PDB file of C-alpha atoms in Angstrom:
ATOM      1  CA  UNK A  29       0.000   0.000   0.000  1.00 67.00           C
ATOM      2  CA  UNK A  30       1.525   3.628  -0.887  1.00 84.00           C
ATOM      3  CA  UNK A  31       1.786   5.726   2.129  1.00 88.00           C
ATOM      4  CA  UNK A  32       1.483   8.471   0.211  1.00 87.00           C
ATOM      5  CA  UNK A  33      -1.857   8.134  -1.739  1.00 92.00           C
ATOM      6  CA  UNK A  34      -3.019   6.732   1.999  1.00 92.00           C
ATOM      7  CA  UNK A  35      -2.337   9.849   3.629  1.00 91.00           C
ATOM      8  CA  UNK A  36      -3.649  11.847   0.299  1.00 93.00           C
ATOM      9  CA  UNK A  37      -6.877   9.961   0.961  1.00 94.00           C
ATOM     10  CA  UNK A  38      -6.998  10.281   4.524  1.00 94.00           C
ATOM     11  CA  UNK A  39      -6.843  13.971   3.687  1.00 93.00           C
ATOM     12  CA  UNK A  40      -9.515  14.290   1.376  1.00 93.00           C
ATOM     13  CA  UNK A  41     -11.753  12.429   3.526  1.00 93.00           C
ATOM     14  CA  UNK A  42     -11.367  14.701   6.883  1.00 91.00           C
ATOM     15  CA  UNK A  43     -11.626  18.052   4.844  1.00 88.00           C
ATOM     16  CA  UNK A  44     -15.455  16.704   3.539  1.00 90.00           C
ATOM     17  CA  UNK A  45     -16.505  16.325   7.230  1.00 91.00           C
ATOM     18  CA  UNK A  46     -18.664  18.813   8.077  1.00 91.00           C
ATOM     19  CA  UNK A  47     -18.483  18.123  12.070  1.00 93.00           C
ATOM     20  CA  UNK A  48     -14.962  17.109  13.586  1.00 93.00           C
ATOM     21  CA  UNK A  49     -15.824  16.151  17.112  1.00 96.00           C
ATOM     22  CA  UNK A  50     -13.715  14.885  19.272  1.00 97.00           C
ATOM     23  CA  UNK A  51     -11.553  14.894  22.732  1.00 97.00           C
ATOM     24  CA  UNK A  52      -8.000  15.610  23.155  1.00 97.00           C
ATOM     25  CA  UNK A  53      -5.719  14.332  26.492  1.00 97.00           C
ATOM     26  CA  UNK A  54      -2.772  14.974  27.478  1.00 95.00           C
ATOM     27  CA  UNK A  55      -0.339  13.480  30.912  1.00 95.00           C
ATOM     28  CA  UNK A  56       3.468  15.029  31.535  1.00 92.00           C
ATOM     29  CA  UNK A  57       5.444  13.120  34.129  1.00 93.00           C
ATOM     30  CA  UNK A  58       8.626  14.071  35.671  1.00 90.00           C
ATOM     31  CA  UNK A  59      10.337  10.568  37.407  1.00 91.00           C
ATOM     32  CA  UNK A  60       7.148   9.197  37.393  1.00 87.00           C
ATOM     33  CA  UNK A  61       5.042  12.025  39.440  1.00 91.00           C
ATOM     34  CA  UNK A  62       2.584  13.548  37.146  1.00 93.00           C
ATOM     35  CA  UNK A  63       2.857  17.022  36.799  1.00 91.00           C
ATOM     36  CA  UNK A  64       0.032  18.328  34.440  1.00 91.00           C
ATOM     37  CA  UNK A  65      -3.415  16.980  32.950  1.00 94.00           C
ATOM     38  CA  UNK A  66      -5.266  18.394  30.265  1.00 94.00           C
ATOM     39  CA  UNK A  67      -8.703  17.433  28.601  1.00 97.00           C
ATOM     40  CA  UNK A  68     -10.093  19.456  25.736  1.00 96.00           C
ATOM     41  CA  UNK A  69     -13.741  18.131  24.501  1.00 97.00           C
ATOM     42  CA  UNK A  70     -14.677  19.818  21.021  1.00 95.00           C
ATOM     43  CA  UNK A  71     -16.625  20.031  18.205  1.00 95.00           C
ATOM     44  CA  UNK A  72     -16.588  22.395  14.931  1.00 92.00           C
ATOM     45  CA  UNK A  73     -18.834  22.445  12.322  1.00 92.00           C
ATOM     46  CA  UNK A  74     -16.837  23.166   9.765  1.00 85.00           C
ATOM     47  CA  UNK A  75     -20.073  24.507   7.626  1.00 85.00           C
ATOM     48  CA  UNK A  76     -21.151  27.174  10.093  1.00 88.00           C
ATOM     49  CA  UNK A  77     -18.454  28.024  11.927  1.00 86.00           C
ATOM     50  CA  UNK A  78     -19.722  27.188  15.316  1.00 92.00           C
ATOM     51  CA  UNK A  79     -16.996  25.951  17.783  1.00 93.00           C
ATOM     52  CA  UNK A  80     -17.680  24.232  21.602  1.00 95.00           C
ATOM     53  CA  UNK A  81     -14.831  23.404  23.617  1.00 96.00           C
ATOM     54  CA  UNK A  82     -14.497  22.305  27.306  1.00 97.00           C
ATOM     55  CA  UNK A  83     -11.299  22.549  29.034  1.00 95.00           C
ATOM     56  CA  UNK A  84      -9.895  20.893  32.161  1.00 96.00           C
ATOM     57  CA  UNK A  85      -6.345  21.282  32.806  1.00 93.00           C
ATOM     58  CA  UNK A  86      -4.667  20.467  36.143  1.00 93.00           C
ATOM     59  CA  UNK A  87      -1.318  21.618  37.049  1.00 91.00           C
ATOM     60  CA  UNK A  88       1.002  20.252  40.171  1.00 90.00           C
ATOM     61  CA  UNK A  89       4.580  21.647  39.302  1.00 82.00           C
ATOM     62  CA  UNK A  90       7.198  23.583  41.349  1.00 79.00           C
ATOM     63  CA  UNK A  91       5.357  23.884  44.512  1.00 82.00           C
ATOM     64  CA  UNK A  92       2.208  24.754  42.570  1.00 86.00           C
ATOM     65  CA  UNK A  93      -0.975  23.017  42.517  1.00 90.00           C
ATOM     66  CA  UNK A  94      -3.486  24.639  39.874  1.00 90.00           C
ATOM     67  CA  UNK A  95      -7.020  23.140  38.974  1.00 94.00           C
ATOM     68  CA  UNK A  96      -9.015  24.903  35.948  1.00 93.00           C
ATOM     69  CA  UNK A  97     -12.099  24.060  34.232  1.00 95.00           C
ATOM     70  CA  UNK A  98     -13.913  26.323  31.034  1.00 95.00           C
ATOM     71  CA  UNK A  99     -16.482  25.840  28.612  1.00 95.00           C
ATOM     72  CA  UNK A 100     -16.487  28.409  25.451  1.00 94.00           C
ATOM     73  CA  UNK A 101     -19.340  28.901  22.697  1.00 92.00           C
ATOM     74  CA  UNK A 102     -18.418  30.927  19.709  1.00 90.00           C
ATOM     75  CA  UNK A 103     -19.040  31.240  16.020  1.00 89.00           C
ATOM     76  CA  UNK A 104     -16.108  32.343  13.853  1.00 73.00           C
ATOM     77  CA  UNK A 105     -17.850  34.783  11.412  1.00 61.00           C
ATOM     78  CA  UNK A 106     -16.632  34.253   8.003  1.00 55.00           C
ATOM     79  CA  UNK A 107     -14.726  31.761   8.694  1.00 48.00           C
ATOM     80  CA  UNK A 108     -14.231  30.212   5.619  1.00 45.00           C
ATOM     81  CA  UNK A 109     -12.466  33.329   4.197  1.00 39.00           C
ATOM     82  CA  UNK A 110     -10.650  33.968   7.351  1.00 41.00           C
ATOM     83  CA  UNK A 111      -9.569  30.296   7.683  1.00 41.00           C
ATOM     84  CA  UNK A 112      -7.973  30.356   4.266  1.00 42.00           C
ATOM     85  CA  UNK A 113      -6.374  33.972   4.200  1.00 43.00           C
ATOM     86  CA  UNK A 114      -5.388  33.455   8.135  1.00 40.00           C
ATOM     87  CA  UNK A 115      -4.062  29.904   7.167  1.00 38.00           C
ATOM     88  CA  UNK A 116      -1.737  31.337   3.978  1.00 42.00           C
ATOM     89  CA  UNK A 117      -0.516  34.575   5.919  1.00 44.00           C
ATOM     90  CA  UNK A 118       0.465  32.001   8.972  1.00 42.00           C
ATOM     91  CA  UNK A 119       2.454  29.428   6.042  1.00 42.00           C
ATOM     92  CA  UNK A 120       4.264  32.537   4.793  1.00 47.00           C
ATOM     93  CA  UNK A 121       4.873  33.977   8.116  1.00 47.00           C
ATOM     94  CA  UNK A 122       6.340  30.083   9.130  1.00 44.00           C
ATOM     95  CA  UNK A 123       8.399  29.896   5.983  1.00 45.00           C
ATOM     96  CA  UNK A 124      10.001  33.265   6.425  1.00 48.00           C
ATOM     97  CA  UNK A 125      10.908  32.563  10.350  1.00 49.00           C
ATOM     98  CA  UNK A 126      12.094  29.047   9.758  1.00 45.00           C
ATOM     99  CA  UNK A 127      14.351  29.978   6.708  1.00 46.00           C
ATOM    100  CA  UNK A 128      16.049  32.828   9.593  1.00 48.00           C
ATOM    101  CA  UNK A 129      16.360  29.705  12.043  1.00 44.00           C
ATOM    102  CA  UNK A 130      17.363  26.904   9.524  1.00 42.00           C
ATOM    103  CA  UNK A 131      19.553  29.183   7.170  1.00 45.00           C
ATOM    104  CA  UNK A 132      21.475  31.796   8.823  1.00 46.00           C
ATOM    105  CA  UNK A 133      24.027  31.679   6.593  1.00 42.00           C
ATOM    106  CA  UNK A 134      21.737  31.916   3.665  1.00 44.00           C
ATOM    107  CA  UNK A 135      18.912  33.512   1.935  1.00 45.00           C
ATOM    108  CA  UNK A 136      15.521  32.421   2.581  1.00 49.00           C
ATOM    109  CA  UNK A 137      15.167  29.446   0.072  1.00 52.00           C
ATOM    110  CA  UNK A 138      18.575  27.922   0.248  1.00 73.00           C
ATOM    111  CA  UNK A 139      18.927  24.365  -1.386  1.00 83.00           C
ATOM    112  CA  UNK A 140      21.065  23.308   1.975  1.00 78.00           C
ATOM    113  CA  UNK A 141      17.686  24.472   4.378  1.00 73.00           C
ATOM    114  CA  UNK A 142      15.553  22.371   1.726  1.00 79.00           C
ATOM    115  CA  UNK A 143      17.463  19.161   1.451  1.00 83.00           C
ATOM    116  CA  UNK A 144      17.521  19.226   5.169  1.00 77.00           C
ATOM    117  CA  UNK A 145      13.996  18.974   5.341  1.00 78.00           C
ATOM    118  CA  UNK A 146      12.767  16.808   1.992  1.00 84.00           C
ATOM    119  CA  UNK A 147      15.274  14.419   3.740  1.00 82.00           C
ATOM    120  CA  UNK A 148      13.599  14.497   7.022  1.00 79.00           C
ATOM    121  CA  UNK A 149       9.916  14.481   5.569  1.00 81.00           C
ATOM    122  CA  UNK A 150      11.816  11.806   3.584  1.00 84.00           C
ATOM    123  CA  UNK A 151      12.850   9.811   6.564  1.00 82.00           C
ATOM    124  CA  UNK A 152       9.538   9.981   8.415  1.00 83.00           C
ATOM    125  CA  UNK A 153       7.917   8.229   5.484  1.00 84.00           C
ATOM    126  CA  UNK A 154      10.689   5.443   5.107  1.00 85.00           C
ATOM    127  CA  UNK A 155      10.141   4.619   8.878  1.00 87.00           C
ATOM    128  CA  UNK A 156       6.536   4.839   8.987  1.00 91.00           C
ATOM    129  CA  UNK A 157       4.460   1.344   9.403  1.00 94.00           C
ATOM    130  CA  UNK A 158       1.359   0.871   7.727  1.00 94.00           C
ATOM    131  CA  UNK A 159      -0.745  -2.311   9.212  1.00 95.00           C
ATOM    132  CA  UNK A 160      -3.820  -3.405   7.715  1.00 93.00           C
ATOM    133  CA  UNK A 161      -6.533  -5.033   9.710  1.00 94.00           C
ATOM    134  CA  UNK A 162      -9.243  -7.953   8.749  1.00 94.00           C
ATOM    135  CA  UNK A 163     -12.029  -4.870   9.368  1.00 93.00           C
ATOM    136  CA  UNK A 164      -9.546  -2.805   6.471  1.00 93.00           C
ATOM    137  CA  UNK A 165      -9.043  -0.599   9.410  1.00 95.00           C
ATOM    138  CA  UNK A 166      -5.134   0.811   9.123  1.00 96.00           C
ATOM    139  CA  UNK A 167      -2.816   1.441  11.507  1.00 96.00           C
ATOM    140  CA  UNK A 168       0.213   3.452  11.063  1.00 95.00           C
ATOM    141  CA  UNK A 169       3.233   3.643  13.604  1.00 95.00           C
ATOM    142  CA  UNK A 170       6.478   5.841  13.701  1.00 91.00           C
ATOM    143  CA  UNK A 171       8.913   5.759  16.064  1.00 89.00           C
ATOM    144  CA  UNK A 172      11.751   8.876  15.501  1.00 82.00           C
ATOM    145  CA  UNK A 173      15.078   8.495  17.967  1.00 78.00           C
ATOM    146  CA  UNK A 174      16.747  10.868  16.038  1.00 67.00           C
ATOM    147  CA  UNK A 175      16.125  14.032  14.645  1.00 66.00           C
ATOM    148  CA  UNK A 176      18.554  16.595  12.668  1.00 63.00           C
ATOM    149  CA  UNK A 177      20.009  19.106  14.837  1.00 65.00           C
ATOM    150  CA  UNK A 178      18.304  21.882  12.379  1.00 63.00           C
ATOM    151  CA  UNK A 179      14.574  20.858  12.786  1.00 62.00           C
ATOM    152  CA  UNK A 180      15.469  20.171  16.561  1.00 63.00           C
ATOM    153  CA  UNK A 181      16.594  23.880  17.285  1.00 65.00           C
ATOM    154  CA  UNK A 182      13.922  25.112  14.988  1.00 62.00           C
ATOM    155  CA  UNK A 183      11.302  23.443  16.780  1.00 62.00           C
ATOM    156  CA  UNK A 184      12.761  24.649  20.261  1.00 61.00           C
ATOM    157  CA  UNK A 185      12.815  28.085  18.898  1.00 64.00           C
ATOM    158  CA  UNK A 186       9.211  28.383  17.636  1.00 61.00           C
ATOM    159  CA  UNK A 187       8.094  26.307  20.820  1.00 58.00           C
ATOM    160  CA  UNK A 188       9.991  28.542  23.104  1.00 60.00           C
ATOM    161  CA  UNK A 189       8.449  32.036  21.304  1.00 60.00           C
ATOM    162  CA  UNK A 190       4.453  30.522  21.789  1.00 57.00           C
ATOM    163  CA  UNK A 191       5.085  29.772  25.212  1.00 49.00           C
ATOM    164  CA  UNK A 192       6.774  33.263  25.769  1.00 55.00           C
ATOM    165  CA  UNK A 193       3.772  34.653  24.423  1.00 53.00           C
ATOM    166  CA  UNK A 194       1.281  32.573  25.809  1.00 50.00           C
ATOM    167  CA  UNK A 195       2.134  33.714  29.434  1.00 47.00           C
ATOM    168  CA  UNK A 196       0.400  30.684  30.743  1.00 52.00           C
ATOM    169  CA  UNK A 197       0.789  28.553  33.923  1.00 51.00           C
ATOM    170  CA  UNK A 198       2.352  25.791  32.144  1.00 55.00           C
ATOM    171  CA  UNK A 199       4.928  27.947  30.915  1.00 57.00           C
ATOM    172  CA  UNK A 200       7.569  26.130  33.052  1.00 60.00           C
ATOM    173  CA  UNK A 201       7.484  22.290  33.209  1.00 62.00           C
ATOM    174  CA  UNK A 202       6.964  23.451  28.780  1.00 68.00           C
ATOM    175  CA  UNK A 203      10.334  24.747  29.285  1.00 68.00           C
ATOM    176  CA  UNK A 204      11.387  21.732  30.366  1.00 69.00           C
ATOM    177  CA  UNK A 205      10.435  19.843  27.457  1.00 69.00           C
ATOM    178  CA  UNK A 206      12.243  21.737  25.320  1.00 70.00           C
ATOM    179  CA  UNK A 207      15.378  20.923  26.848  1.00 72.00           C
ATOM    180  CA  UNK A 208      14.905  16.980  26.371  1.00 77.00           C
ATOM    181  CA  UNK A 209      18.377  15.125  25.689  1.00 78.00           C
ATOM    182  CA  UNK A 210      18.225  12.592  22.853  1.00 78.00           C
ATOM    183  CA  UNK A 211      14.226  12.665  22.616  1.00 81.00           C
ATOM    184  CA  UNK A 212      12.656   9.338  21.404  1.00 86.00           C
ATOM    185  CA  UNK A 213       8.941  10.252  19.791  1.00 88.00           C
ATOM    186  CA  UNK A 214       6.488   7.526  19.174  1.00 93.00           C
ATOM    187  CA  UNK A 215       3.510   8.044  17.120  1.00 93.00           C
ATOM    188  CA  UNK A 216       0.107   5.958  16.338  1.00 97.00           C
ATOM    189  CA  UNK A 217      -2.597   6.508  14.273  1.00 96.00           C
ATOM    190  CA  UNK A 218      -5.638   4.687  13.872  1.00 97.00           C
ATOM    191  CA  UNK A 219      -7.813   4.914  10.515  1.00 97.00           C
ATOM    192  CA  UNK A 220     -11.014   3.585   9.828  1.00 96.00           C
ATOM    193  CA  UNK A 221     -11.767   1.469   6.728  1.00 94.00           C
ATOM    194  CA  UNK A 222     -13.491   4.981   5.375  1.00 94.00           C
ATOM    195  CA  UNK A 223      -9.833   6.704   5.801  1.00 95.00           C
ATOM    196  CA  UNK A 224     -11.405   8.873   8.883  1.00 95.00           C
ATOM    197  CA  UNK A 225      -8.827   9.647  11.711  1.00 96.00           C
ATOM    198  CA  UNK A 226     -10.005   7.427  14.877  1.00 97.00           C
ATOM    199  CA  UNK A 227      -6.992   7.636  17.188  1.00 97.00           C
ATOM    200  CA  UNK A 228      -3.750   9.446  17.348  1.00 96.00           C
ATOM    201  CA  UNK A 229      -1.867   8.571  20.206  1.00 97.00           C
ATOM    202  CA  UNK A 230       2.007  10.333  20.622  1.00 94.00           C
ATOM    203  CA  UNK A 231       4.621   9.499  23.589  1.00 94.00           C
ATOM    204  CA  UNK A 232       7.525  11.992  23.529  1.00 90.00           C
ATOM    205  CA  UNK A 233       9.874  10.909  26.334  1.00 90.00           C
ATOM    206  CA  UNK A 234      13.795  11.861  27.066  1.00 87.00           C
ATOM    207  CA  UNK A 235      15.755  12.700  29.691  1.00 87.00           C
ATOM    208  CA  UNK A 236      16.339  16.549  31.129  1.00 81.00           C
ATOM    209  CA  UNK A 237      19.713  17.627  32.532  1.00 79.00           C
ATOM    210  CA  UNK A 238      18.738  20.694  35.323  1.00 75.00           C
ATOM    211  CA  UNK A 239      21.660  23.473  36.557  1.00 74.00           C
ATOM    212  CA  UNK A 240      22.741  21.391  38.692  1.00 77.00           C
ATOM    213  CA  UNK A 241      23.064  18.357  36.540  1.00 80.00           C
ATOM    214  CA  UNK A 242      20.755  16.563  37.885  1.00 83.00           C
ATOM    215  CA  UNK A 243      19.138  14.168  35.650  1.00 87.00           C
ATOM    216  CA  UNK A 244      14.857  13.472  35.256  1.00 88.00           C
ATOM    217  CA  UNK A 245      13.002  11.669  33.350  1.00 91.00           C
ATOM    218  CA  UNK A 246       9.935  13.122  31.371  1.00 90.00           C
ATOM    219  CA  UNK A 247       7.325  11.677  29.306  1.00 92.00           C
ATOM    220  CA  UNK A 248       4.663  13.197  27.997  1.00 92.00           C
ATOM    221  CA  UNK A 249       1.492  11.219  26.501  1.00 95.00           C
ATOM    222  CA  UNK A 250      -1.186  12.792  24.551  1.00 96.00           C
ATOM    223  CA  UNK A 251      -3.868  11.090  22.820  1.00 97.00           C
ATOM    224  CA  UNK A 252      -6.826  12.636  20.148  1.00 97.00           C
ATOM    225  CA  UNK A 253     -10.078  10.561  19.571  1.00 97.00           C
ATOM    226  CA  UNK A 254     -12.065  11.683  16.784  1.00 96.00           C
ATOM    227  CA  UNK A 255     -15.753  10.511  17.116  1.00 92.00           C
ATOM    228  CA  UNK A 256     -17.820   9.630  13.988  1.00 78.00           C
TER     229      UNK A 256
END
């Protein structure tokens, strides 16, 4: 089976939907304690632009214990054209800042910043696992140990500007995350026999080396169920 025309497919079939419903969780451990919880419900209809979400999100890190629950109603009013004009400015405004982190050397473009990533893109393919079940359900597996040194600080960067500008209580144990030595990523996804996302389950885990060279382990689990 090609992975690419699967993923193509895959594709096509979630941008038809007209409701994506779903629930989204997420557990961070530090040497086993758990140190933040999160649980988004949703739904979007994609047609009118009406978005629910509730959020849970539990936080017990440095000395701090925070517990926060929210439930939002809104429509996003033309949201088709903002979707689309919002979603090119955002690629163009990505392109441009990666091409400063990946290429400063180089002008925005450079065939050294492109290789890098066709390669990885590349290499994520070549690894991935496609399993097909009796029900022609498909599940697809990728496990990543290492990634290029490029898309690692590129990541960090962009990663460590959100949370700066997020000014949110998870800023710190986010920080930590960032900071992971040799991070191993593991990633699941479950498709029906239709090609509509059930499942995607990812476990980033990796050790963290503190001022004092100290050494912890963190894992972080997260886990998005799609509901028909």
């Amino acid at each position: 089976m090609s992975k690419i025309k699967l993923m193509y497919d895959v594709i096509n079939t979630m941008k038809e939907k007209e409701v994506i419903s779903g629930i989204f969780k997420a557990e961070a451990k530090k040497d086993q304690l758990t140190i933040a919880r999160f649980t988004n419900e949703f739904e979007n209809n994609l047609s009118t632009g009406e978005t629910k979400i509730k959020l849970n999100t539990e936080l017990d890190y440095d000395g701090k214990k925070v517990k926060h629950e929210s439930q939002t109603e809104f429509t996003m009013q033309g949201h088709h054209r903002h979707m689309h004009h919002g979603f090119m400015r955002h690629m163009q405004h990505h392109h441009s800042n990666q091409c400063d982190e990946l290429h400063d050397d180089q002008k925005c473009g450079g065939i050294k910043g492109k290789l890098t990533k066709l390669a990885f893109v590349l290499n994520i393919f070549n690894q991935m696992k496609v399993e097909e079940k009796e029900d022609k359900s498909i599940i697809i597996s990728l496990t990543l140990n290492e990634i290029p040194d490029e898309m690692k600080k590129a990541f960090q960067e962009r990663m460590s500007q959100r949370i700066m500008s997020e000014h949110h209580q998870h800023q710190g144990f986010m920080k930590e995350f960032l900071t992971l030595q040799e991070p191993k990523l593991e990633l699941n996804l479950w498709i029906s026999k239709n090609k509509e996302v059930e499942k995607i389950l990812v476990v980033v885990g990796g050790k963290q080396i503190n001022d004092l060279n100290d050494s912890h382990d963190l894992n972080l689990n997260a886990e998005l169920r799609l509901f028909s």
